[in-house]
């Protein structure tokens, strides 16, 4: 599925920006063969991660709807396959820069649910002791260096992280994860050019969910595919079905290996859909009903489950056990967070500067 | 009508009456638009209400270019925190064109932007950055606190010959008030308004903080303290005469704003008022502003950094303390 390096033309039968026709996650008759290309443990791990991401999102959504949980949230539901692929392809010392729509990415990279929920719900146990909030979660211990609320702000910082890895002679790779809309920012273009210029160990991973807020991506760029931008910087651009974990693993592996081998960055466009809209509670009135129906039909988690069972890779019972474990860990994490003390008022006196005495009175 | 409706009306009437006016910004066209621009692309077409890519620098830059060619563009930067990306265009082009070209070119643009804060959106979606732009010769900085002012000031900004930054406090979006429907209704820039008359102290404020100042004035009234609330409405040009008139009478002043206090707009205001009224003031001018810290996400922490009724009342009491008194010990003694 993944394009070869220096090949920025997309392979045939790739998903269209609007039609979602190829975005099935499983309709390809060759699926069985694709799936067989993965080690059984990898396939299972992908499912574990995807179901955990979905469960964490579902629980949050239920809690916010009922008034039980008070937070702001930009849901990642529907984009799980991409983050799960990163989860199985990246090493723990590899680094990630993501965005406000980052729940799935954070879980994939190994950030604990208590840290994530704790941050979203303003608890002392949160990743940033509750001060940063949903949009700004970092967990450097597992390589999550930055989540940005400013669209396009991530890639330049990822360039710097990749530069550091290169200068230090480390073979770690940096992934910058961002949306389709972010590729219209000057920051993205400047960062992509630099990364290519200096052959940095970077993967520019675009989660193209076809919308930027309420605006369809095709209204904001003349080119058809985000991946086509890569040619302008002299790096490979690859377009992949972002709802197909098997195709994603192969595409991410290729980009990561290329970066690790010192051969420079790749722009990887993963075509997917935001099933809950831009923000939690988005009425999604601007999304055509047929498009939403098609996207719902192409739900990557449900599709992958059916595919695993259909191919005989896993039994429904196996997957039920994984699902139950996901529910249990989500509930346990949430209970821990809700029992934890709210972020203390005195937290605002810390971390403005290294030494608080620098704050003007 | 609400402030959102008032802003909508100003945009609608400007588009209606002048072909040179057009809007550009992210998510401003139907069906994705919400807020003041909702419905306008349906009415005036997407040639005059343009959805743009997420490209703040080019949004403002393009507005400047079109303005140089005779249009009256109204650019929208969705949230003020994103304006940094467009700052170069504002600071080095819009603000300076008229001067650098000896008046041969100019950039009569309006940049509308929402001021977040108080919504638990965290440190990058909450800042009140007006002091940045007050500091740039050539820019005008406008911030309404009522629906009426929103309509009157936006209309003026759009047809003003200089670049205007127009700040819309999101927490006032639903606020209701009477708004003149006349398309010709406009409020001149640089005219502050007394939103509540009083005699003991002047609360000088603008934007969202005006609401807090008015509530504080209510609270103070129950204690027999009469606070005047002066809404500046525009920070550049600044209505020094109105401040001097008011504080000249009350002889005490507290500046209230949501921007960070240190090097904030209140610093300039305070310096000007104390210079004008040095011998008249009965107490040092107090400032109540956001604390010097990035906005924390949790609601309880966030509200603790902003001016609150309690903090404003405490500051007013500080100006009324007997030991603050210089030439009016009796009055200060009674109030103390
Ligand atoms: C610089 C900047 N401009 C505008 C916004 C408001 N905004 C938040 S998310 C978003 C859409 C981003 O779309 P995309 O990059 O496709 O990511 P998605 O939300 O679809 O995951 C916009 C315009 C912002 N946060 N930062
Ligand atoms: Mg998107």
XYZ file of C-alpha atoms and ligand atoms in Angstrom:
724
model
C 0.000 0.000 0.000
C 2.764 2.405 0.849
C 4.397 4.290 -1.992
C 8.035 3.839 -2.632
C 10.406 6.573 -1.550
C 10.528 9.467 -3.982
C 7.233 8.370 -5.429
C 4.601 10.930 -4.707
C 1.988 9.723 -7.133
C -0.650 7.699 -5.401
C -1.402 4.143 -6.259
C -4.662 3.348 -8.059
C -7.855 2.706 -6.129
C -6.974 5.115 -3.358
C -9.756 6.793 -1.446
C -11.114 9.985 -2.911
C -11.298 13.077 -0.740
C -15.042 13.197 -0.778
C -16.349 9.829 -1.749
C -14.847 7.677 0.977
C -15.227 4.960 -1.609
C -11.976 3.207 -0.852
C -12.151 3.972 2.829
C -13.523 0.677 3.888
C -10.897 -0.882 6.051
C -11.858 -4.297 4.719
C -13.736 -4.486 1.438
C -10.691 -5.443 -0.556
C -10.871 -9.138 -1.436
C -7.141 -9.354 -0.807
C -7.653 -8.407 2.807
C -7.100 -11.877 4.040
C -3.682 -11.901 2.444
C -2.876 -8.455 3.846
C -3.861 -9.513 7.292
C -1.733 -12.612 6.978
C 1.236 -10.325 6.381
C 1.027 -9.245 10.017
C 2.310 -11.339 12.878
C -0.736 -12.564 14.846
C 0.532 -10.737 17.909
C 0.692 -7.489 15.927
C -2.836 -7.896 14.624
C -4.024 -8.544 18.129
C -2.101 -5.586 19.520
C -3.627 -3.340 16.879
C -7.077 -4.429 17.913
C -6.274 -3.977 21.596
C -5.122 -0.419 20.998
C -8.020 0.455 18.712
C -10.619 -0.842 21.097
C -8.963 0.939 24.007
C -8.998 4.215 22.058
C -12.628 3.719 21.105
C -13.649 2.758 24.622
C -11.826 5.739 26.130
C -13.591 8.042 23.676
C -16.996 6.419 24.198
C -16.726 6.708 27.964
C -15.691 10.331 27.803
C -18.501 11.089 25.401
C -21.051 9.385 27.594
C -19.799 11.239 30.654
C -19.792 14.649 28.992
C -23.281 14.102 27.556
C -24.749 13.130 30.897
C -23.055 15.978 32.728
C -20.983 13.564 34.789
C -17.717 14.812 33.287
C -16.865 18.450 32.722
C -14.298 19.056 30.025
C -13.724 20.272 26.488
C -12.968 17.534 23.979
C -12.118 17.135 20.297
C -12.986 13.507 19.620
C -10.705 11.117 17.789
C -13.441 8.523 17.277
C -13.063 7.041 13.812
C -9.320 7.718 13.514
C -8.151 4.858 15.749
C -6.445 2.758 13.086
C -3.860 5.459 12.404
C -2.870 5.860 16.016
C -2.822 2.109 16.574
C -0.472 1.691 13.630
C 1.838 4.296 15.131
C 1.520 2.432 18.403
C 2.850 -0.806 16.933
C 5.424 0.775 14.604
C 7.121 3.268 16.905
C 9.676 2.465 19.560
C 9.165 3.865 23.019
C 12.087 6.262 22.526
C 10.601 7.560 19.280
C 8.879 10.882 19.767
C 5.470 12.220 18.864
C 4.077 15.708 18.403
C 0.289 15.706 18.132
C -2.725 17.979 18.426
C -5.849 18.755 20.454
C -7.482 15.806 18.637
C -4.985 13.533 20.315
C -6.705 11.013 22.584
C -6.005 8.141 20.207
C -2.441 9.239 19.456
C -1.638 9.549 23.153
C -2.975 6.087 23.924
C -1.095 4.622 20.971
C 2.176 6.115 22.180
C 1.616 4.694 25.636
C 0.400 7.607 27.734
C -1.565 6.226 30.688
C -5.293 6.798 30.836
C -5.018 8.330 34.295
C -2.637 10.959 32.950
C -4.930 11.692 30.007
C -8.263 11.735 31.814
C -6.649 13.469 34.763
C -5.475 16.277 32.512
C -8.793 16.597 30.737
C -10.695 16.695 33.996
C -8.383 19.069 35.858
C -6.921 16.728 38.454
C -3.595 16.754 40.168
C -2.893 13.304 38.638
C -3.129 14.696 35.098
C -0.177 14.672 32.705
C 0.444 18.351 33.465
C -1.120 18.294 36.929
C -4.315 19.456 35.281
C -3.027 22.876 34.277
C -2.620 22.399 30.554
C -6.001 20.853 29.770
C -7.201 18.643 26.930
C -5.322 20.404 24.153
C -1.873 20.526 25.697
C -0.969 17.062 26.918
C 2.683 16.024 27.008
C 4.272 12.930 28.475
C 7.953 13.042 27.602
C 8.688 9.750 29.354
C 6.859 7.877 26.600
C 7.935 10.287 23.884
C 4.877 12.531 23.657
C 6.657 15.845 23.557
C 3.888 18.251 22.626
C 0.204 18.540 21.837
C -0.749 21.795 20.180
C -3.977 23.745 20.146
C -2.638 26.063 17.465
C -3.160 24.408 14.107
C 0.140 23.902 12.291
C 2.292 24.707 15.309
C 3.489 21.120 15.752
C 5.553 20.346 12.642
C 8.227 23.034 13.220
C 8.785 21.763 16.755
C 8.976 18.213 15.431
C 11.677 19.464 13.051
C 13.652 20.636 16.068
C 13.212 17.343 17.883
C 14.338 15.479 14.772
C 17.276 17.825 14.409
C 18.268 17.051 17.981
C 18.089 13.305 17.340
C 20.260 13.760 14.267
C 22.824 15.908 16.071
C 22.948 13.526 19.010
C 23.498 10.616 16.660
C 20.442 8.825 18.037
C 18.425 6.603 15.769
C 15.100 7.688 17.139
C 12.401 8.967 14.847
C 9.990 11.826 15.364
C 6.405 11.760 14.129
C 4.425 14.952 13.719
C 0.737 14.116 13.591
C -1.657 16.782 12.320
C -4.783 17.256 10.252
C -5.468 18.026 6.616
C -6.278 21.632 7.485
C -2.879 22.058 9.099
C -1.217 21.498 5.735
C -2.560 24.895 4.665
C -0.519 26.704 7.295
C 2.764 28.399 6.583
C 4.261 26.543 9.541
C 3.631 23.207 7.874
C 5.266 24.287 4.628
C 8.275 25.816 6.320
C 8.761 22.736 8.463
C 8.364 20.309 5.562
C 10.944 22.180 3.532
C 13.460 22.216 6.375
C 12.911 18.567 7.195
C 13.561 17.565 3.601
C 16.486 19.942 3.234
C 18.280 18.441 6.217
C 17.168 14.820 5.698
C 15.692 14.782 9.169
C 14.388 11.611 10.833
C 10.805 12.837 10.700
C 7.468 11.448 9.584
C 4.903 14.093 8.725
C 1.744 12.143 9.368
C -1.427 13.804 8.171
C -4.702 12.441 9.503
C -6.878 13.611 6.649
C -10.394 13.409 8.051
C -11.783 15.427 5.134
C -12.722 18.437 7.239
C -11.077 21.299 9.022
C -13.654 22.355 11.586
C -16.757 22.859 9.443
C -14.984 23.339 6.129
C -14.488 20.433 3.697
C -10.825 20.083 2.850
C -11.491 20.157 -0.875
C -12.708 23.755 -0.436
C -9.340 24.823 0.848
C -6.792 23.249 -1.474
C -6.536 23.041 -5.236
C -4.636 19.768 -5.286
C -6.588 16.593 -4.757
C -4.306 14.861 -2.297
C -2.333 16.158 0.640
C 0.388 13.633 -0.245
C 0.966 15.468 -3.510
C 2.439 18.342 -1.560
C 5.493 16.205 -0.781
C 6.868 16.565 -4.300
C 7.264 20.283 -3.718
C 9.731 19.655 -0.938
C 11.575 16.739 -2.440
C 10.313 14.059 -0.104
C 8.153 11.012 -0.754
C 4.439 11.453 -0.312
C 2.254 8.446 0.357
C -1.490 8.148 0.592
C -3.023 5.339 2.530
C -6.441 4.213 3.712
C -6.429 5.588 7.239
C -9.120 3.167 8.323
C -7.129 0.086 7.364
C -4.704 -0.848 10.124
C -2.884 -3.372 7.967
C -2.171 -0.916 5.178
C -1.217 1.662 7.777
C 1.295 -0.586 9.479
C 3.044 -1.142 6.204
C 3.034 2.566 5.272
C 4.130 3.774 8.712
C 6.842 1.132 8.909
C 8.237 2.203 5.611
C 8.291 5.891 6.533
C 9.760 5.196 9.960
C 12.458 2.897 8.608
C 13.380 5.435 6.008
C 13.702 8.132 8.665
C 15.642 5.854 11.011
C 18.058 4.929 8.270
C 18.891 8.612 7.803
C 17.172 8.859 4.447
C 14.935 11.736 5.440
C 11.295 12.578 6.004
C 8.099 11.249 4.438
C 4.712 12.883 4.151
C 2.164 10.214 4.936
C -1.475 11.052 4.245
C -3.916 8.776 6.073
C -7.469 9.250 4.837
C -10.080 8.849 7.540
C -13.117 10.541 9.098
C -14.094 12.230 12.375
C -17.179 10.313 13.387
C -18.207 12.794 16.081
C -17.434 15.979 14.181
C -15.012 18.700 15.176
C -15.753 19.159 18.859
C -17.771 17.056 21.216
C -21.407 18.033 20.736
C -20.886 19.165 17.124
C -24.340 18.807 15.488
C -22.531 18.014 12.183
C -25.289 19.665 10.147
C -22.701 20.681 7.551
C -21.835 17.040 6.794
C -23.915 15.478 3.999
C -25.967 12.588 5.375
C -24.669 10.112 2.798
C -21.081 10.953 3.635
C -21.683 10.454 7.328
C -23.497 7.202 6.673
C -20.632 5.934 4.523
C -18.111 6.936 7.158
C -20.097 5.248 9.906
C -20.228 2.164 7.746
C -16.440 2.349 7.423
C -15.884 2.535 11.213
C -12.304 1.248 11.477
C -12.746 -0.494 14.808
C -15.861 -2.445 13.885
C -14.458 -3.237 10.460
C -11.202 -4.530 11.856
C -13.046 -6.685 14.335
C -15.130 -8.238 11.575
C -12.017 -8.740 9.515
C -10.114 -10.465 12.307
C -12.988 -12.799 12.978
C -13.803 -13.312 9.289
C -10.241 -14.276 8.442
C -10.029 -16.650 11.352
C -7.171 -14.660 12.898
C -9.128 -14.270 16.124
C -12.336 -15.661 17.528
C -15.187 -13.394 18.557
C -14.584 -14.670 22.073
C -10.938 -13.506 22.003
C -12.019 -10.067 20.924
C -14.797 -9.931 23.523
C -12.149 -10.551 26.134
C -10.040 -7.701 24.741
C -13.086 -5.420 24.689
C -13.932 -6.278 28.276
C -10.360 -5.563 29.339
C -10.534 -2.172 27.637
C -13.750 -1.301 29.462
C -12.203 -2.410 32.746
C -9.074 -0.306 32.314
C -11.045 2.731 31.223
C -13.403 2.442 34.201
C -10.535 1.903 36.595
C -8.635 4.905 35.268
C -11.703 7.116 35.421
C -12.471 6.029 38.978
C -8.888 6.832 39.971
C -9.108 10.246 38.353
C -12.471 11.099 39.868
C -11.187 10.130 43.304
C -8.060 12.257 42.853
C -7.865 15.817 44.173
C -8.693 18.617 41.753
C -5.760 20.671 40.570
C -4.759 22.899 43.465
C -5.267 26.648 43.142
C -1.619 27.079 44.082
C -0.558 25.324 40.880
C -0.693 28.670 39.087
C 2.269 29.763 41.206
C 4.483 27.128 39.613
C 6.016 26.536 36.192
C 5.631 29.995 34.696
C 9.397 30.228 34.962
C 12.031 27.789 36.167
C 12.310 30.034 39.218
C 9.058 31.589 40.375
C 10.909 34.644 41.627
C 11.084 35.843 38.035
C 7.335 36.529 37.995
C 6.489 40.199 38.358
C 4.292 40.760 41.397
C -30.701 41.688 20.331
C -27.568 39.767 21.319
C -24.051 40.942 20.618
C -23.757 38.210 17.997
C -26.866 39.522 16.264
C -25.581 43.081 16.501
C -22.287 42.095 14.881
C -24.169 40.184 12.227
C -26.310 43.198 11.516
C -23.293 45.479 11.164
C -21.651 43.062 8.707
C -24.896 42.537 6.815
C -25.544 46.256 6.423
C -21.945 46.985 5.425
C -22.069 44.269 2.740
C -25.441 45.575 1.597
C -24.499 49.189 1.306
C -20.967 49.006 -0.082
C -19.718 46.705 -2.822
C -16.155 47.257 -1.638
C -16.827 45.338 1.564
C -16.059 41.635 1.644
C -15.350 39.128 4.399
C -12.658 36.480 4.594
C -11.798 33.983 7.289
C -12.000 30.380 8.436
C -15.421 28.718 8.690
C -17.291 31.939 7.964
C -19.386 30.674 5.037
C -22.525 28.541 5.253
C -23.282 25.816 6.101
C -20.300 25.722 8.457
C -20.612 29.273 9.732
C -21.862 30.024 13.188
C -21.834 33.304 15.042
C -21.944 36.719 13.383
C -21.239 35.545 9.825
C -23.899 32.799 9.694
C -26.194 33.335 6.723
C -24.092 36.021 5.048
C -22.544 33.810 2.353
C -26.020 32.600 1.447
C -27.169 36.181 1.116
C -24.130 37.763 -0.567
C -22.451 34.779 -2.185
C -19.127 33.127 -1.542
C -17.352 35.776 -3.608
C -18.042 38.279 -0.855
C -17.997 35.933 2.133
C -14.957 33.774 1.589
C -14.018 30.668 3.478
C -10.244 30.524 3.594
C -7.740 27.792 4.296
C -6.172 27.839 7.778
C -3.661 30.480 6.767
C -3.796 33.438 9.127
C -0.791 35.247 7.667
C -2.292 35.106 4.184
C -5.777 36.037 5.413
C -4.510 39.303 6.848
C -1.974 39.835 4.082
C -4.634 39.346 1.425
C -6.941 41.733 3.252
C -4.166 44.323 3.198
C -3.561 43.878 -0.508
C -7.223 44.137 -1.367
C -7.535 47.203 0.842
C -4.613 48.837 -0.955
C -6.545 48.275 -4.164
C -9.642 50.008 -2.822
C -11.642 47.293 -1.090
C -12.842 47.332 2.508
C -11.990 43.813 3.637
C -13.132 42.448 6.964
C -10.822 39.612 7.915
C -11.638 37.215 10.697
C -9.036 35.592 12.915
C -11.120 33.001 14.690
C -9.560 33.429 18.121
C -7.189 36.153 19.250
C -4.508 33.652 20.264
C -4.036 32.801 16.571
C -3.241 36.385 15.640
C 0.443 35.821 16.319
C 0.627 34.002 13.004
C -0.687 37.102 11.236
C 1.245 39.546 13.410
C 3.910 40.279 10.829
C 1.319 41.387 8.307
C -0.407 43.563 10.872
C 2.685 45.046 12.403
C 5.018 45.467 9.452
C 2.545 46.017 6.638
C -0.889 47.186 7.760
C 0.336 49.480 10.501
C 3.136 51.096 8.531
C 2.084 51.331 4.896
C 0.602 54.797 5.120
C 3.678 56.181 6.859
C 6.323 54.364 4.868
C 4.785 55.395 1.572
C 4.196 58.966 2.623
C 0.466 58.480 2.460
C 0.477 57.013 -1.053
C -0.824 53.644 0.111
C -2.829 52.534 3.107
C -4.482 49.425 4.501
C -8.014 50.209 5.701
C -8.689 46.663 6.876
C -10.728 45.445 9.799
C -9.559 42.348 11.607
C -12.301 40.871 13.763
C -11.206 38.383 16.370
C -12.812 36.677 19.319
C -11.320 37.028 22.752
C -11.618 33.726 24.575
C -10.873 33.236 28.254
C -12.999 31.811 31.012
C -14.001 28.814 28.889
C -11.529 26.238 30.251
C -9.838 26.025 26.870
C -6.356 26.381 28.324
C -3.386 28.619 27.739
C -3.435 28.873 23.933
C -7.126 29.694 23.528
C -7.691 32.392 26.121
C -5.361 35.335 25.795
C -6.181 39.041 25.768
C -3.317 40.369 23.659
C -4.570 43.905 22.977
C -1.491 45.496 24.538
C 0.636 44.048 21.700
C -1.321 46.040 19.171
C -1.728 49.193 21.251
C 2.046 49.319 21.108
C 2.190 49.526 17.316
C 1.858 53.013 15.851
C -0.652 52.867 13.013
C -3.107 50.285 14.363
C -6.428 51.060 15.995
C -7.718 48.775 18.732
C -11.437 48.516 19.423
C -13.351 46.422 21.915
C -17.085 46.698 22.574
C -18.850 45.632 25.751
C -22.496 45.955 24.641
C -24.480 44.960 21.540
C -25.106 48.612 20.690
C -21.420 49.479 20.856
C -20.576 46.332 18.904
C -22.718 47.405 15.994
C -21.780 51.073 16.065
C -18.064 50.473 16.443
C -17.828 47.676 13.874
C -19.570 49.853 11.310
C -17.104 52.635 11.995
C -14.133 50.264 11.849
C -15.110 48.854 8.470
C -15.299 52.292 6.881
C -12.382 53.775 8.826
C -9.348 54.666 6.747
C -6.881 52.928 9.064
C -6.323 49.281 10.017
C -8.560 48.332 12.920
C -8.306 45.359 15.239
C -11.781 44.618 16.505
C -11.998 42.438 19.614
C -15.167 40.482 20.323
C -15.308 39.061 23.841
C -16.839 35.636 23.426
C -18.330 35.688 26.893
C -20.436 38.698 25.882
C -21.749 37.087 22.705
C -25.108 36.245 24.251
C -25.499 39.535 26.063
C -28.646 41.403 25.071
C -29.324 45.080 24.551
C -31.061 47.660 22.375
C -29.382 48.218 19.017
C -30.234 50.910 16.460
C -31.289 49.280 13.177
C -30.338 52.300 11.071
C -27.459 51.320 8.741
C -25.985 54.776 9.231
C -25.644 54.283 12.981
C -21.955 54.452 13.848
C -19.982 55.264 16.984
C -16.859 57.384 16.535
C -13.574 55.822 17.584
C -11.902 57.330 20.617
C -15.046 58.088 22.574
C -15.351 56.391 25.924
C -18.783 56.082 27.507
C -19.906 56.284 31.106
C -21.804 53.033 31.547
C -22.800 53.913 35.093
C -22.390 57.298 36.749
C -20.861 57.602 40.206
C -19.029 59.999 42.466
C -16.515 58.224 44.714
C -14.294 56.276 42.364
C -13.984 55.621 38.617
C -13.677 52.077 37.344
C -11.920 52.426 33.983
C -12.501 49.336 31.896
C -13.194 47.868 28.453
C -14.465 44.670 26.867
C -15.584 41.746 28.998
C -14.262 43.303 32.177
C -16.858 46.094 31.932
C -19.488 43.582 32.996
C -17.427 42.688 36.047
C -16.881 46.365 36.831
C -20.631 47.011 36.661
C -21.305 44.128 39.036
C -18.656 45.462 41.396
C -20.298 48.891 41.236
C -23.605 47.279 42.258
C -21.913 45.580 45.176
C -20.169 48.782 46.240
C -23.470 50.675 46.072
C -24.905 48.411 48.743
C -22.083 49.643 50.972
C -22.771 53.259 50.133
C -19.840 53.637 47.755
C -20.720 55.261 44.439
C -18.572 53.922 41.601
C -18.579 55.338 38.093
C -17.904 52.820 35.324
C -16.146 54.259 32.295
C -16.041 51.970 29.251
C -13.150 53.026 27.013
C -14.562 51.170 23.977
C -11.420 51.943 21.969
C -7.890 51.581 23.317
C -6.323 53.333 20.329
C -7.418 56.077 19.950
C -7.726 56.464 23.696
C -10.219 58.942 25.149
C -7.954 60.686 27.630
C -10.383 63.581 28.035
C -13.152 61.273 29.257
C -10.848 59.653 31.790
C -9.683 63.027 33.036
C -13.273 64.293 33.270
C -14.400 61.311 35.280
C -11.412 60.799 37.540
C -11.110 64.564 37.939
C -14.500 64.388 39.658
C -14.162 61.149 41.615
C -10.432 61.623 42.393
C -9.936 57.883 42.637
C -9.491 55.326 39.885
C -9.264 51.578 39.471
C -8.409 50.173 36.042
C -10.029 46.805 35.320
C -9.168 44.526 32.403
C -8.881 40.867 31.437
C -5.451 41.278 29.868
C -2.441 40.441 32.026
C -1.711 43.337 34.383
C 2.070 43.560 33.987
C 2.789 45.845 31.020
C -0.904 45.636 30.182
C -3.178 48.396 28.867
C -3.766 49.521 32.449
C -0.130 50.526 32.790
C -0.501 53.116 30.035
C -3.883 54.269 31.279
C -2.586 54.660 34.810
C 0.485 56.572 33.691
C -1.612 58.999 31.657
C -4.225 59.606 34.348
C -1.702 60.126 37.120
C 0.225 62.589 34.986
C -2.921 64.539 34.136
C -4.362 64.468 37.643
C -1.376 64.102 39.920
C -2.391 66.766 42.401
C -6.041 65.800 42.355
C -5.864 62.082 43.083
C -6.688 60.981 46.609
C -5.002 57.618 46.274
C -2.677 55.790 43.921
C -4.517 54.344 40.948
C -5.178 50.634 41.395
C -5.176 48.005 38.658
C -7.202 44.805 38.631
C -6.159 42.562 35.771
C -5.334 38.979 34.901
C -2.508 37.529 36.921
C 0.870 37.017 35.277
C 0.414 33.369 34.344
C -0.670 31.416 31.251
C -4.368 30.592 31.555
C -4.803 27.370 33.497
C -7.418 25.033 32.051
C -9.475 24.116 35.141
C -12.372 26.521 35.666
C -11.611 27.209 39.323
C -8.008 28.094 38.574
C -8.880 30.123 35.538
C -11.467 32.245 37.280
C -8.955 32.923 40.049
C -6.662 34.768 37.650
C -9.279 37.162 36.268
C -10.697 40.336 37.739
C -13.615 39.330 39.923
C -16.144 41.427 41.795
C -14.234 40.616 44.982
C -10.902 41.744 43.590
C -12.389 44.943 42.165
C -14.162 45.766 45.421
C -10.948 45.148 47.348
C -9.049 47.477 45.010
C -11.687 50.163 45.423
C -11.455 49.815 49.191
C -7.713 50.210 48.892
C -8.215 53.590 47.200
C -10.595 54.560 50.012
C -8.328 53.622 52.916
C -7.635 56.547 55.234
C -3.882 56.078 54.960
C -4.202 56.533 51.216
C -5.826 59.895 51.674
C -3.891 63.008 50.883
C -6.103 66.063 50.632
C -9.464 64.681 51.678
C -8.977 62.996 55.042
C -12.568 63.410 56.206
C -14.073 61.637 53.278
C -11.449 58.918 53.307
C -11.986 58.559 57.044
C -15.697 57.975 56.598
C -15.189 55.468 53.818
C -12.268 53.667 55.443
C -3.737 28.731 13.793
C -5.107 28.261 14.096
N -6.132 28.671 13.335
C -7.384 28.241 13.585
C -7.627 27.402 14.624
C -9.040 26.936 14.909
N -9.134 25.521 14.538
C -9.042 24.556 15.467
S -9.103 23.044 14.789
C -9.266 23.678 13.248
C -9.369 22.754 12.086
C -8.136 21.963 11.901
O -8.343 21.041 10.912
P -7.370 19.863 10.638
O -5.966 20.355 10.616
O -7.853 19.146 9.451
O -7.482 18.928 11.935
P -8.779 18.174 12.495
O -9.402 19.090 13.500
O -9.661 17.863 11.365
O -8.245 16.961 13.169
C -9.293 25.053 13.275
C -9.459 25.927 12.102
C -6.545 27.024 15.435
N -6.715 26.245 16.511
N -5.297 27.450 15.147
Mg -9.199 17.608 9.371
